[in-house]
PDB file of C-alpha atoms in Angstrom:
ATOM      1  CA  UNK A  20      34.614  50.372  19.209  1.00 56.00           C
ATOM      2  CA  UNK A  21      36.934  53.393  19.433  1.00 59.00           C
ATOM      3  CA  UNK A  22      39.104  52.042  16.623  1.00 71.00           C
ATOM      4  CA  UNK A  23      36.006  51.582  14.454  1.00 66.00           C
ATOM      5  CA  UNK A  24      34.885  55.152  15.167  1.00 73.00           C
ATOM      6  CA  UNK A  25      38.316  56.506  14.258  1.00 80.00           C
ATOM      7  CA  UNK A  26      38.254  54.613  10.958  1.00 83.00           C
ATOM      8  CA  UNK A  27      34.828  56.041  10.191  1.00 89.00           C
ATOM      9  CA  UNK A  28      36.081  59.564  10.920  1.00 91.00           C
ATOM     10  CA  UNK A  29      39.087  59.081   8.641  1.00 91.00           C
ATOM     11  CA  UNK A  30      36.868  57.677   5.873  1.00 92.00           C
ATOM     12  CA  UNK A  31      34.512  60.656   6.228  1.00 94.00           C
ATOM     13  CA  UNK A  32      37.493  63.026   6.040  1.00 93.00           C
ATOM     14  CA  UNK A  33      38.662  61.297   2.838  1.00 95.00           C
ATOM     15  CA  UNK A  34      35.170  61.702   1.366  1.00 94.00           C
ATOM     16  CA  UNK A  35      35.060  65.401   2.275  1.00 94.00           C
ATOM     17  CA  UNK A  36      38.501  65.913   0.719  1.00 93.00           C
ATOM     18  CA  UNK A  37      37.386  64.293  -2.552  1.00 92.00           C
ATOM     19  CA  UNK A  38      34.100  66.174  -2.687  1.00 92.00           C
ATOM     20  CA  UNK A  39      35.618  69.554  -1.897  1.00 92.00           C
ATOM     21  CA  UNK A  40      38.413  68.976  -4.407  1.00 91.00           C
ATOM     22  CA  UNK A  41      35.949  67.984  -7.099  1.00 90.00           C
ATOM     23  CA  UNK A  42      33.660  70.973  -6.555  1.00 89.00           C
ATOM     24  CA  UNK A  43      36.140  73.735  -5.728  1.00 88.00           C
ATOM     25  CA  UNK A  44      39.470  72.722  -7.201  1.00 86.00           C
ATOM     26  CA  UNK A  45      38.892  70.570 -10.282  1.00 88.00           C
ATOM     27  CA  UNK A  46      35.852  72.507 -11.511  1.00 80.00           C
ATOM     28  CA  UNK A  47      34.528  69.942 -13.939  1.00 75.00           C
ATOM     29  CA  UNK A  48      37.510  68.778 -15.932  1.00 86.00           C
ATOM     30  CA  UNK A  49      40.754  69.514 -17.729  1.00 95.00           C
ATOM     31  CA  UNK A  50      41.103  73.039 -19.128  1.00 95.00           C
ATOM     32  CA  UNK A  51      42.142  73.558 -22.725  1.00 96.00           C
ATOM     33  CA  UNK A  52      43.992  76.449 -24.369  1.00 96.00           C
ATOM     34  CA  UNK A  53      44.651  76.929 -28.075  1.00 94.00           C
ATOM     35  CA  UNK A  54      48.120  77.384 -29.572  1.00 88.00           C
ATOM     36  CA  UNK A  55      50.141  79.012 -26.787  1.00 91.00           C
ATOM     37  CA  UNK A  56      50.378  79.982 -23.141  1.00 96.00           C
ATOM     38  CA  UNK A  57      52.496  82.579 -21.317  1.00 97.00           C
ATOM     39  CA  UNK A  58      54.779  81.718 -18.386  1.00 98.00           C
ATOM     40  CA  UNK A  59      52.712  83.976 -16.099  1.00 98.00           C
ATOM     41  CA  UNK A  60      49.359  82.381 -16.945  1.00 97.00           C
ATOM     42  CA  UNK A  61      50.843  78.890 -16.819  1.00 98.00           C
ATOM     43  CA  UNK A  62      52.317  79.483 -13.373  1.00 97.00           C
ATOM     44  CA  UNK A  63      49.390  81.411 -11.917  1.00 97.00           C
ATOM     45  CA  UNK A  64      46.520  79.283 -13.225  1.00 95.00           C
ATOM     46  CA  UNK A  65      47.995  75.787 -13.441  1.00 96.00           C
ATOM     47  CA  UNK A  66      51.480  75.015 -12.054  1.00 97.00           C
ATOM     48  CA  UNK A  67      50.954  76.817  -8.737  1.00 96.00           C
ATOM     49  CA  UNK A  68      47.577  75.074  -8.328  1.00 95.00           C
ATOM     50  CA  UNK A  69      48.842  71.636  -9.434  1.00 96.00           C
ATOM     51  CA  UNK A  70      46.182  71.536 -12.162  1.00 96.00           C
ATOM     52  CA  UNK A  71      46.544  69.889 -15.598  1.00 98.00           C
ATOM     53  CA  UNK A  72      45.992  71.832 -18.796  1.00 98.00           C
ATOM     54  CA  UNK A  73      46.015  70.950 -22.502  1.00 98.00           C
ATOM     55  CA  UNK A  74      47.556  73.351 -25.025  1.00 98.00           C
ATOM     56  CA  UNK A  75      46.087  72.403 -28.388  1.00 98.00           C
ATOM     57  CA  UNK A  76      48.590  72.803 -31.251  1.00 97.00           C
ATOM     58  CA  UNK A  77      51.171  73.924 -28.685  1.00 97.00           C
ATOM     59  CA  UNK A  78      54.106  72.388 -30.590  1.00 98.00           C
ATOM     60  CA  UNK A  79      52.623  72.609 -34.071  1.00 97.00           C
ATOM     61  CA  UNK A  80      55.576  74.813 -35.068  1.00 96.00           C
ATOM     62  CA  UNK A  81      58.164  72.088 -34.417  1.00 98.00           C
ATOM     63  CA  UNK A  82      59.807  70.682 -37.604  1.00 98.00           C
ATOM     64  CA  UNK A  83      59.270  67.201 -36.132  1.00 98.00           C
ATOM     65  CA  UNK A  84      55.495  67.512 -36.591  1.00 97.00           C
ATOM     66  CA  UNK A  85      55.699  67.293 -40.377  1.00 95.00           C
ATOM     67  CA  UNK A  86      59.027  65.482 -40.609  1.00 96.00           C
ATOM     68  CA  UNK A  87      59.002  62.426 -38.347  1.00 96.00           C
ATOM     69  CA  UNK A  88      57.564  59.312 -39.978  1.00 92.00           C
ATOM     70  CA  UNK A  89      58.440  55.644 -40.419  1.00 90.00           C
ATOM     71  CA  UNK A  90      59.930  56.418 -43.805  1.00 92.00           C
ATOM     72  CA  UNK A  91      62.022  59.275 -42.424  1.00 94.00           C
ATOM     73  CA  UNK A  92      63.475  57.175 -39.600  1.00 94.00           C
ATOM     74  CA  UNK A  93      64.236  54.251 -41.906  1.00 93.00           C
ATOM     75  CA  UNK A  94      65.934  56.465 -44.473  1.00 94.00           C
ATOM     76  CA  UNK A  95      67.873  58.676 -42.061  1.00 94.00           C
ATOM     77  CA  UNK A  96      69.017  56.149 -39.441  1.00 95.00           C
ATOM     78  CA  UNK A  97      69.555  52.736 -41.095  1.00 95.00           C
ATOM     79  CA  UNK A  98      72.261  51.667 -38.615  1.00 95.00           C
ATOM     80  CA  UNK A  99      71.044  53.294 -35.411  1.00 95.00           C
ATOM     81  CA  UNK A 100      70.682  51.093 -32.308  1.00 96.00           C
ATOM     82  CA  UNK A 101      67.878  51.938 -29.893  1.00 96.00           C
ATOM     83  CA  UNK A 102      66.705  50.542 -26.537  1.00 96.00           C
ATOM     84  CA  UNK A 103      63.307  48.883 -26.815  1.00 97.00           C
ATOM     85  CA  UNK A 104      60.954  47.416 -24.210  1.00 97.00           C
ATOM     86  CA  UNK A 105      59.366  44.135 -25.321  1.00 97.00           C
ATOM     87  CA  UNK A 106      56.445  42.332 -23.655  1.00 97.00           C
ATOM     88  CA  UNK A 107      53.974  39.609 -24.646  1.00 96.00           C
ATOM     89  CA  UNK A 108      50.918  41.718 -23.751  1.00 94.00           C
ATOM     90  CA  UNK A 109      51.868  45.405 -24.104  1.00 94.00           C
ATOM     91  CA  UNK A 110      52.043  46.029 -20.367  1.00 95.00           C
ATOM     92  CA  UNK A 111      55.519  47.080 -19.233  1.00 92.00           C
ATOM     93  CA  UNK A 112      55.937  48.092 -15.576  1.00 95.00           C
ATOM     94  CA  UNK A 113      52.541  46.722 -14.655  1.00 96.00           C
ATOM     95  CA  UNK A 114      50.819  44.032 -12.614  1.00 96.00           C
ATOM     96  CA  UNK A 115      50.680  40.574 -14.189  1.00 93.00           C
ATOM     97  CA  UNK A 116      50.250  36.981 -13.106  1.00 89.00           C
ATOM     98  CA  UNK A 117      52.824  34.247 -12.702  1.00 83.00           C
ATOM     99  CA  UNK A 118      51.874  30.637 -12.052  1.00 77.00           C
ATOM    100  CA  UNK A 119      53.871  29.057  -9.221  1.00 72.00           C
ATOM    101  CA  UNK A 120      53.237  25.342  -8.661  1.00 74.00           C
ATOM    102  CA  UNK A 121      49.867  25.686 -10.344  1.00 77.00           C
ATOM    103  CA  UNK A 122      48.871  28.644  -8.180  1.00 83.00           C
ATOM    104  CA  UNK A 123      48.494  32.056  -9.833  1.00 87.00           C
ATOM    105  CA  UNK A 124      50.294  34.926  -8.085  1.00 91.00           C
ATOM    106  CA  UNK A 125      50.383  38.608  -8.997  1.00 93.00           C
ATOM    107  CA  UNK A 126      53.755  40.195  -9.726  1.00 94.00           C
ATOM    108  CA  UNK A 127      55.002  43.632 -10.680  1.00 96.00           C
ATOM    109  CA  UNK A 128      56.476  42.900 -14.112  1.00 96.00           C
ATOM    110  CA  UNK A 129      59.042  44.834 -16.092  1.00 96.00           C
ATOM    111  CA  UNK A 130      59.715  44.402 -19.815  1.00 97.00           C
ATOM    112  CA  UNK A 131      62.523  42.601 -21.538  1.00 96.00           C
ATOM    113  CA  UNK A 132      64.918  45.251 -22.800  1.00 96.00           C
ATOM    114  CA  UNK A 133      66.619  44.838 -26.177  1.00 95.00           C
ATOM    115  CA  UNK A 134      68.921  46.791 -28.419  1.00 96.00           C
ATOM    116  CA  UNK A 135      67.474  46.904 -31.944  1.00 95.00           C
ATOM    117  CA  UNK A 136      68.263  48.646 -35.173  1.00 97.00           C
ATOM    118  CA  UNK A 137      65.763  51.464 -35.593  1.00 96.00           C
ATOM    119  CA  UNK A 138      64.515  50.153 -38.991  1.00 96.00           C
ATOM    120  CA  UNK A 139      63.853  46.740 -37.381  1.00 95.00           C
ATOM    121  CA  UNK A 140      61.853  48.445 -34.644  1.00 96.00           C
ATOM    122  CA  UNK A 141      59.849  50.334 -37.288  1.00 95.00           C
ATOM    123  CA  UNK A 142      59.175  46.992 -39.011  1.00 93.00           C
ATOM    124  CA  UNK A 143      57.770  45.629 -35.726  1.00 92.00           C
ATOM    125  CA  UNK A 144      55.209  48.448 -35.761  1.00 91.00           C
ATOM    126  CA  UNK A 145      54.296  48.231 -39.440  1.00 88.00           C
ATOM    127  CA  UNK A 146      53.969  44.433 -39.297  1.00 88.00           C
ATOM    128  CA  UNK A 147      52.964  43.607 -35.710  1.00 86.00           C
ATOM    129  CA  UNK A 148      54.142  40.281 -34.316  1.00 86.00           C
ATOM    130  CA  UNK A 149      51.706  38.279 -32.213  1.00 88.00           C
ATOM    131  CA  UNK A 150      52.810  37.954 -28.563  1.00 89.00           C
ATOM    132  CA  UNK A 151      55.704  40.403 -29.040  1.00 94.00           C
ATOM    133  CA  UNK A 152      54.904  44.065 -28.480  1.00 95.00           C
ATOM    134  CA  UNK A 153      57.639  46.666 -28.930  1.00 96.00           C
ATOM    135  CA  UNK A 154      57.807  50.105 -27.317  1.00 97.00           C
ATOM    136  CA  UNK A 155      60.507  52.761 -27.073  1.00 96.00           C
ATOM    137  CA  UNK A 156      59.843  53.969 -23.547  1.00 95.00           C
ATOM    138  CA  UNK A 157      63.132  54.012 -21.622  1.00 91.00           C
ATOM    139  CA  UNK A 158      62.793  56.786 -19.054  1.00 89.00           C
ATOM    140  CA  UNK A 159      66.437  57.697 -18.530  1.00 89.00           C
ATOM    141  CA  UNK A 160      66.360  60.882 -20.620  1.00 94.00           C
ATOM    142  CA  UNK A 161      66.639  58.574 -23.611  1.00 95.00           C
ATOM    143  CA  UNK A 162      66.267  61.483 -26.020  1.00 96.00           C
ATOM    144  CA  UNK A 163      69.597  62.859 -24.786  1.00 93.00           C
ATOM    145  CA  UNK A 164      71.165  59.410 -24.653  1.00 92.00           C
ATOM    146  CA  UNK A 165      69.981  57.883 -27.943  1.00 94.00           C
ATOM    147  CA  UNK A 166      68.346  60.480 -30.205  1.00 95.00           C
ATOM    148  CA  UNK A 167      70.604  63.531 -30.124  1.00 94.00           C
ATOM    149  CA  UNK A 168      70.506  63.784 -33.934  1.00 95.00           C
ATOM    150  CA  UNK A 169      66.844  64.781 -33.638  1.00 96.00           C
ATOM    151  CA  UNK A 170      67.328  67.889 -31.477  1.00 96.00           C
ATOM    152  CA  UNK A 171      67.193  70.080 -34.570  1.00 96.00           C
ATOM    153  CA  UNK A 172      63.542  69.059 -34.988  1.00 97.00           C
ATOM    154  CA  UNK A 173      62.270  70.309 -31.628  1.00 97.00           C
ATOM    155  CA  UNK A 174      63.236  72.481 -28.654  1.00 96.00           C
ATOM    156  CA  UNK A 175      65.645  71.559 -25.862  1.00 96.00           C
ATOM    157  CA  UNK A 176      63.066  72.703 -23.333  1.00 97.00           C
ATOM    158  CA  UNK A 177      59.591  74.219 -23.197  1.00 98.00           C
ATOM    159  CA  UNK A 178      60.402  77.946 -22.807  1.00 97.00           C
ATOM    160  CA  UNK A 179      57.238  78.980 -20.926  1.00 98.00           C
ATOM    161  CA  UNK A 180      57.609  76.011 -18.552  1.00 98.00           C
ATOM    162  CA  UNK A 181      61.319  76.618 -17.995  1.00 98.00           C
ATOM    163  CA  UNK A 182      60.628  80.246 -17.089  1.00 98.00           C
ATOM    164  CA  UNK A 183      57.707  79.358 -14.832  1.00 98.00           C
ATOM    165  CA  UNK A 184      59.569  76.570 -12.994  1.00 98.00           C
ATOM    166  CA  UNK A 185      62.865  78.469 -12.890  1.00 97.00           C
ATOM    167  CA  UNK A 186      64.848  75.438 -14.037  1.00 97.00           C
ATOM    168  CA  UNK A 187      65.668  73.347 -17.099  1.00 97.00           C
ATOM    169  CA  UNK A 188      64.266  69.826 -17.571  1.00 98.00           C
ATOM    170  CA  UNK A 189      65.826  66.977 -15.622  1.00 97.00           C
ATOM    171  CA  UNK A 190      65.078  64.566 -18.447  1.00 97.00           C
ATOM    172  CA  UNK A 191      63.658  64.439 -21.961  1.00 98.00           C
ATOM    173  CA  UNK A 192      62.173  61.127 -23.130  1.00 97.00           C
ATOM    174  CA  UNK A 193      60.992  59.832 -26.502  1.00 97.00           C
ATOM    175  CA  UNK A 194      58.025  57.431 -26.711  1.00 97.00           C
ATOM    176  CA  UNK A 195      57.183  55.445 -29.826  1.00 96.00           C
ATOM    177  CA  UNK A 196      55.259  52.244 -30.125  1.00 94.00           C
ATOM    178  CA  UNK A 197      52.551  49.791 -30.892  1.00 89.00           C
ATOM    179  CA  UNK A 198      48.890  50.630 -30.234  1.00 94.00           C
ATOM    180  CA  UNK A 199      48.818  47.561 -27.968  1.00 95.00           C
ATOM    181  CA  UNK A 200      51.380  49.115 -25.577  1.00 95.00           C
ATOM    182  CA  UNK A 201      49.686  50.526 -22.473  1.00 96.00           C
ATOM    183  CA  UNK A 202      51.153  52.448 -19.535  1.00 96.00           C
ATOM    184  CA  UNK A 203      49.586  51.261 -16.280  1.00 97.00           C
ATOM    185  CA  UNK A 204      48.299  53.662 -13.627  1.00 97.00           C
ATOM    186  CA  UNK A 205      51.062  55.346 -11.614  1.00 97.00           C
ATOM    187  CA  UNK A 206      52.309  58.750 -10.453  1.00 97.00           C
ATOM    188  CA  UNK A 207      55.635  60.581 -10.910  1.00 96.00           C
ATOM    189  CA  UNK A 208      57.581  63.096  -8.782  1.00 95.00           C
ATOM    190  CA  UNK A 209      57.970  65.347 -11.839  1.00 97.00           C
ATOM    191  CA  UNK A 210      56.207  68.214 -13.540  1.00 98.00           C
ATOM    192  CA  UNK A 211      55.518  66.601 -16.900  1.00 98.00           C
ATOM    193  CA  UNK A 212      55.159  68.484 -20.196  1.00 98.00           C
ATOM    194  CA  UNK A 213      53.947  65.843 -22.644  1.00 98.00           C
ATOM    195  CA  UNK A 214      54.028  66.608 -26.392  1.00 98.00           C
ATOM    196  CA  UNK A 215      52.504  64.431 -29.129  1.00 98.00           C
ATOM    197  CA  UNK A 216      54.367  64.461 -32.456  1.00 98.00           C
ATOM    198  CA  UNK A 217      52.125  62.042 -34.360  1.00 96.00           C
ATOM    199  CA  UNK A 218      49.125  59.844 -33.613  1.00 96.00           C
ATOM    200  CA  UNK A 219      47.105  60.129 -30.404  1.00 97.00           C
ATOM    201  CA  UNK A 220      47.575  59.548 -26.678  1.00 98.00           C
ATOM    202  CA  UNK A 221      44.671  59.091 -24.279  1.00 98.00           C
ATOM    203  CA  UNK A 222      45.244  59.845 -20.599  1.00 98.00           C
ATOM    204  CA  UNK A 223      43.078  58.795 -17.671  1.00 98.00           C
ATOM    205  CA  UNK A 224      43.894  61.060 -14.720  1.00 98.00           C
ATOM    206  CA  UNK A 225      43.121  61.060 -11.004  1.00 97.00           C
ATOM    207  CA  UNK A 226      44.144  63.981  -8.762  1.00 97.00           C
ATOM    208  CA  UNK A 227      46.472  63.403  -5.787  1.00 97.00           C
ATOM    209  CA  UNK A 228      43.485  63.916  -3.466  1.00 96.00           C
ATOM    210  CA  UNK A 229      42.138  60.584  -4.780  1.00 97.00           C
ATOM    211  CA  UNK A 230      44.935  58.671  -3.047  1.00 97.00           C
ATOM    212  CA  UNK A 231      42.516  57.134  -0.462  1.00 97.00           C
ATOM    213  CA  UNK A 232      40.581  55.469  -3.303  1.00 97.00           C
ATOM    214  CA  UNK A 233      43.608  54.230  -5.290  1.00 97.00           C
ATOM    215  CA  UNK A 234      44.474  50.670  -4.181  1.00 96.00           C
ATOM    216  CA  UNK A 235      48.154  49.903  -3.695  1.00 95.00           C
ATOM    217  CA  UNK A 236      49.737  46.557  -2.857  1.00 95.00           C
ATOM    218  CA  UNK A 237      53.251  45.298  -2.301  1.00 94.00           C
ATOM    219  CA  UNK A 238      54.234  42.961  -5.147  1.00 95.00           C
ATOM    220  CA  UNK A 239      57.101  40.629  -5.814  1.00 93.00           C
ATOM    221  CA  UNK A 240      59.055  41.975  -8.773  1.00 94.00           C
ATOM    222  CA  UNK A 241      59.845  40.117 -11.955  1.00 94.00           C
ATOM    223  CA  UNK A 242      60.451  40.646 -15.657  1.00 95.00           C
ATOM    224  CA  UNK A 243      59.292  39.198 -18.966  1.00 95.00           C
ATOM    225  CA  UNK A 244      61.721  36.970 -20.877  1.00 95.00           C
ATOM    226  CA  UNK A 245      61.159  35.546 -24.364  1.00 94.00           C
ATOM    227  CA  UNK A 246      62.815  32.112 -24.427  1.00 94.00           C
ATOM    228  CA  UNK A 247      61.764  31.264 -27.993  1.00 92.00           C
ATOM    229  CA  UNK A 248      59.705  33.108 -30.635  1.00 90.00           C
ATOM    230  CA  UNK A 249      56.334  33.880 -29.052  1.00 89.00           C
ATOM    231  CA  UNK A 250      57.046  31.877 -25.871  1.00 93.00           C
ATOM    232  CA  UNK A 251      57.459  33.973 -22.740  1.00 95.00           C
ATOM    233  CA  UNK A 252      58.314  33.246 -19.136  1.00 94.00           C
ATOM    234  CA  UNK A 253      58.437  35.437 -16.036  1.00 93.00           C
ATOM    235  CA  UNK A 254      61.701  35.582 -14.139  1.00 92.00           C
ATOM    236  CA  UNK A 255      61.753  36.955 -10.574  1.00 89.00           C
ATOM    237  CA  UNK A 256      63.970  39.845  -9.505  1.00 86.00           C
ATOM    238  CA  UNK A 257      66.086  38.878  -6.524  1.00 80.00           C
ATOM    239  CA  UNK A 258      67.561  41.060  -3.783  1.00 65.00           C
ATOM    240  CA  UNK A 259      71.173  41.131  -5.008  1.00 58.00           C
ATOM    241  CA  UNK A 260      72.304  44.055  -2.849  1.00 55.00           C
ATOM    242  CA  UNK A 261      71.962  42.047   0.381  1.00 55.00           C
ATOM    243  CA  UNK A 262      73.438  38.882  -1.073  1.00 55.00           C
ATOM    244  CA  UNK A 263      70.194  37.042  -0.263  1.00 57.00           C
ATOM    245  CA  UNK A 264      69.431  35.520  -3.667  1.00 54.00           C
ATOM    246  CA  UNK A 265      66.200  33.941  -2.409  1.00 62.00           C
ATOM    247  CA  UNK A 266      64.694  37.261  -1.340  1.00 77.00           C
ATOM    248  CA  UNK A 267      62.359  38.901  -3.840  1.00 83.00           C
ATOM    249  CA  UNK A 268      62.558  42.585  -4.707  1.00 90.00           C
ATOM    250  CA  UNK A 269      59.257  44.094  -3.478  1.00 93.00           C
ATOM    251  CA  UNK A 270      57.586  46.960  -5.364  1.00 94.00           C
ATOM    252  CA  UNK A 271      54.515  48.971  -4.271  1.00 95.00           C
ATOM    253  CA  UNK A 272      52.201  49.443  -7.253  1.00 97.00           C
ATOM    254  CA  UNK A 273      48.616  50.368  -8.051  1.00 97.00           C
ATOM    255  CA  UNK A 274      46.399  47.289  -8.231  1.00 96.00           C
ATOM    256  CA  UNK A 275      43.412  48.545 -10.213  1.00 96.00           C
ATOM    257  CA  UNK A 276      43.083  48.639 -14.007  1.00 96.00           C
ATOM    258  CA  UNK A 277      41.022  51.751 -14.846  1.00 97.00           C
ATOM    259  CA  UNK A 278      40.030  50.237 -18.199  1.00 96.00           C
ATOM    260  CA  UNK A 279      38.359  47.319 -16.434  1.00 95.00           C
ATOM    261  CA  UNK A 280      38.109  48.086 -12.702  1.00 97.00           C
ATOM    262  CA  UNK A 281      37.216  45.209 -10.405  1.00 96.00           C
ATOM    263  CA  UNK A 282      34.846  46.960  -8.016  1.00 97.00           C
ATOM    264  CA  UNK A 283      34.324  43.798  -5.990  1.00 96.00           C
ATOM    265  CA  UNK A 284      38.002  43.782  -5.051  1.00 96.00           C
ATOM    266  CA  UNK A 285      38.376  47.580  -4.975  1.00 97.00           C
ATOM    267  CA  UNK A 286      34.982  49.121  -4.074  1.00 97.00           C
ATOM    268  CA  UNK A 287      36.501  52.421  -2.925  1.00 96.00           C
ATOM    269  CA  UNK A 288      37.785  53.070  -6.444  1.00 97.00           C
ATOM    270  CA  UNK A 289      34.213  54.068  -7.348  1.00 97.00           C
ATOM    271  CA  UNK A 290      34.836  57.244  -5.337  1.00 96.00           C
ATOM    272  CA  UNK A 291      37.723  58.370  -7.541  1.00 96.00           C
ATOM    273  CA  UNK A 292      37.402  61.429  -9.776  1.00 95.00           C
ATOM    274  CA  UNK A 293      38.156  60.300 -13.320  1.00 96.00           C
ATOM    275  CA  UNK A 294      39.346  62.812 -15.910  1.00 96.00           C
ATOM    276  CA  UNK A 295      40.106  61.712 -19.462  1.00 97.00           C
ATOM    277  CA  UNK A 296      41.676  63.563 -22.363  1.00 97.00           C
ATOM    278  CA  UNK A 297      43.037  62.646 -25.793  1.00 98.00           C
ATOM    279  CA  UNK A 298      46.048  64.476 -27.218  1.00 98.00           C
ATOM    280  CA  UNK A 299      46.486  64.678 -30.970  1.00 97.00           C
ATOM    281  CA  UNK A 300      49.368  65.641 -33.251  1.00 97.00           C
ATOM    282  CA  UNK A 301      50.910  68.909 -32.028  1.00 98.00           C
ATOM    283  CA  UNK A 302      49.138  68.974 -28.623  1.00 98.00           C
ATOM    284  CA  UNK A 303      50.717  69.414 -25.191  1.00 98.00           C
ATOM    285  CA  UNK A 304      49.523  68.160 -21.808  1.00 98.00           C
ATOM    286  CA  UNK A 305      50.831  69.657 -18.591  1.00 98.00           C
ATOM    287  CA  UNK A 306      50.590  66.710 -16.192  1.00 98.00           C
ATOM    288  CA  UNK A 307      51.309  67.995 -12.676  1.00 98.00           C
ATOM    289  CA  UNK A 308      53.480  66.117 -10.211  1.00 98.00           C
ATOM    290  CA  UNK A 309      51.806  63.407  -8.086  1.00 98.00           C
ATOM    291  CA  UNK A 310      48.796  63.082 -10.397  1.00 98.00           C
ATOM    292  CA  UNK A 311      47.857  59.469 -11.123  1.00 98.00           C
ATOM    293  CA  UNK A 312      47.801  58.663 -14.828  1.00 98.00           C
ATOM    294  CA  UNK A 313      47.160  55.779 -17.192  1.00 98.00           C
ATOM    295  CA  UNK A 314      48.079  56.085 -20.892  1.00 98.00           C
ATOM    296  CA  UNK A 315      47.107  54.325 -24.105  1.00 97.00           C
ATOM    297  CA  UNK A 316      47.926  55.285 -27.664  1.00 97.00           C
ATOM    298  CA  UNK A 317      47.178  54.930 -31.359  1.00 96.00           C
ATOM    299  CA  UNK A 318      49.340  52.908 -33.699  1.00 90.00           C
ATOM    300  CA  UNK A 319      52.897  54.188 -34.244  1.00 88.00           C
ATOM    301  CA  UNK A 320      52.312  57.151 -31.963  1.00 95.00           C
ATOM    302  CA  UNK A 321      55.382  59.325 -31.324  1.00 97.00           C
ATOM    303  CA  UNK A 322      55.676  61.638 -28.339  1.00 98.00           C
ATOM    304  CA  UNK A 323      58.325  63.529 -26.373  1.00 98.00           C
ATOM    305  CA  UNK A 324      57.996  64.530 -22.744  1.00 98.00           C
ATOM    306  CA  UNK A 325      59.992  66.926 -20.584  1.00 98.00           C
ATOM    307  CA  UNK A 326      60.378  66.112 -16.888  1.00 98.00           C
ATOM    308  CA  UNK A 327      60.979  69.093 -14.621  1.00 98.00           C
ATOM    309  CA  UNK A 328      61.882  68.217 -11.040  1.00 97.00           C
ATOM    310  CA  UNK A 329      58.992  68.926  -8.679  1.00 96.00           C
ATOM    311  CA  UNK A 330      59.289  71.243  -5.694  1.00 95.00           C
ATOM    312  CA  UNK A 331      59.084  69.300  -2.443  1.00 95.00           C
ATOM    313  CA  UNK A 332      56.887  71.972  -0.933  1.00 94.00           C
ATOM    314  CA  UNK A 333      53.637  71.996   1.033  1.00 94.00           C
ATOM    315  CA  UNK A 334      51.755  69.888  -1.559  1.00 93.00           C
ATOM    316  CA  UNK A 335      54.306  67.134  -1.046  1.00 95.00           C
ATOM    317  CA  UNK A 336      53.959  67.426   2.748  1.00 96.00           C
ATOM    318  CA  UNK A 337      50.167  67.178   2.434  1.00 95.00           C
ATOM    319  CA  UNK A 338      50.460  64.186   0.130  1.00 96.00           C
ATOM    320  CA  UNK A 339      52.797  62.362   2.535  1.00 95.00           C
ATOM    321  CA  UNK A 340      50.389  63.039   5.410  1.00 95.00           C
ATOM    322  CA  UNK A 341      47.526  61.631   3.323  1.00 95.00           C
ATOM    323  CA  UNK A 342      49.683  58.645   2.397  1.00 94.00           C
ATOM    324  CA  UNK A 343      50.298  57.924   6.085  1.00 94.00           C
ATOM    325  CA  UNK A 344      46.582  58.077   6.872  1.00 93.00           C
ATOM    326  CA  UNK A 345      45.863  55.685   3.994  1.00 91.00           C
ATOM    327  CA  UNK A 346      48.347  53.019   5.084  1.00 82.00           C
ATOM    328  CA  UNK A 347      45.960  50.940   7.246  1.00 60.00           C
ATOM    329  CA  UNK A 348      43.491  50.757   4.344  1.00 49.00           C
ATOM    330  CA  UNK A 349      45.956  49.601   1.674  1.00 42.00           C
TER     331      UNK A 349
END
């Protein structure tokens, strides 16, 4: 009886947190600013409050906006090798199913990674291949690692963000891919400045205070492998560091698909605050650290994002406390 009462109290506290956040903190949606923002306003109104904001046409002045195209990349980089994520369904780093002895089991699945000539990658976008979806999405500061020739077309940082955060970006990543490529719901320990060069990106966002309603599970880890054209298998990741080759690598990941939520399995997800915004050519999104986000895109969309390391301050302490309270329910 006492345990039941305690669970009810915790659930009520979660509900109060969501309601108060929605009414007092989120104030109806994602703010938008046109063209530019100052470091002071960015820090005072958004970064310090861990609130997202869209700056429309914020990078419209970059040469990349009018320069980067399929034709430009083909012409300028005919022999350039790039790292590409390939999947049969467009979902890299996401939950998928693997059949084991006729029984379906959910796995956390990573993409097959390939080195491709950039023109061949462009061809995969212009003439999509069934059951093979290509996406440049390697999150290891791949812009610095693989696309240094393109620095002249944009800025090495976002000046107003660098001044507000008091640091330079930890990583700069380039994203380019098929409209079928989708980024599953997750969160990052970074302050994310996301800039769209061409096409559109649509973000579904949940604030960190929604953690009680976001279902996590522990999944065996695996990766996609194409064994012949159009034929894919799933290979498990094994625990190599311990020498136990029969032990699966386990990954905690979000179970729900916000595009098609299964409310029978995850009824609490109905309580989540859903914010949605579409970025177009030249737009910027400030995506604060620890915000949950899901991303889809238009065909041949190109984007660059700057990751600034988050401060492990009181918001992180609060989030970890909330995470601990949520553990029995996940």
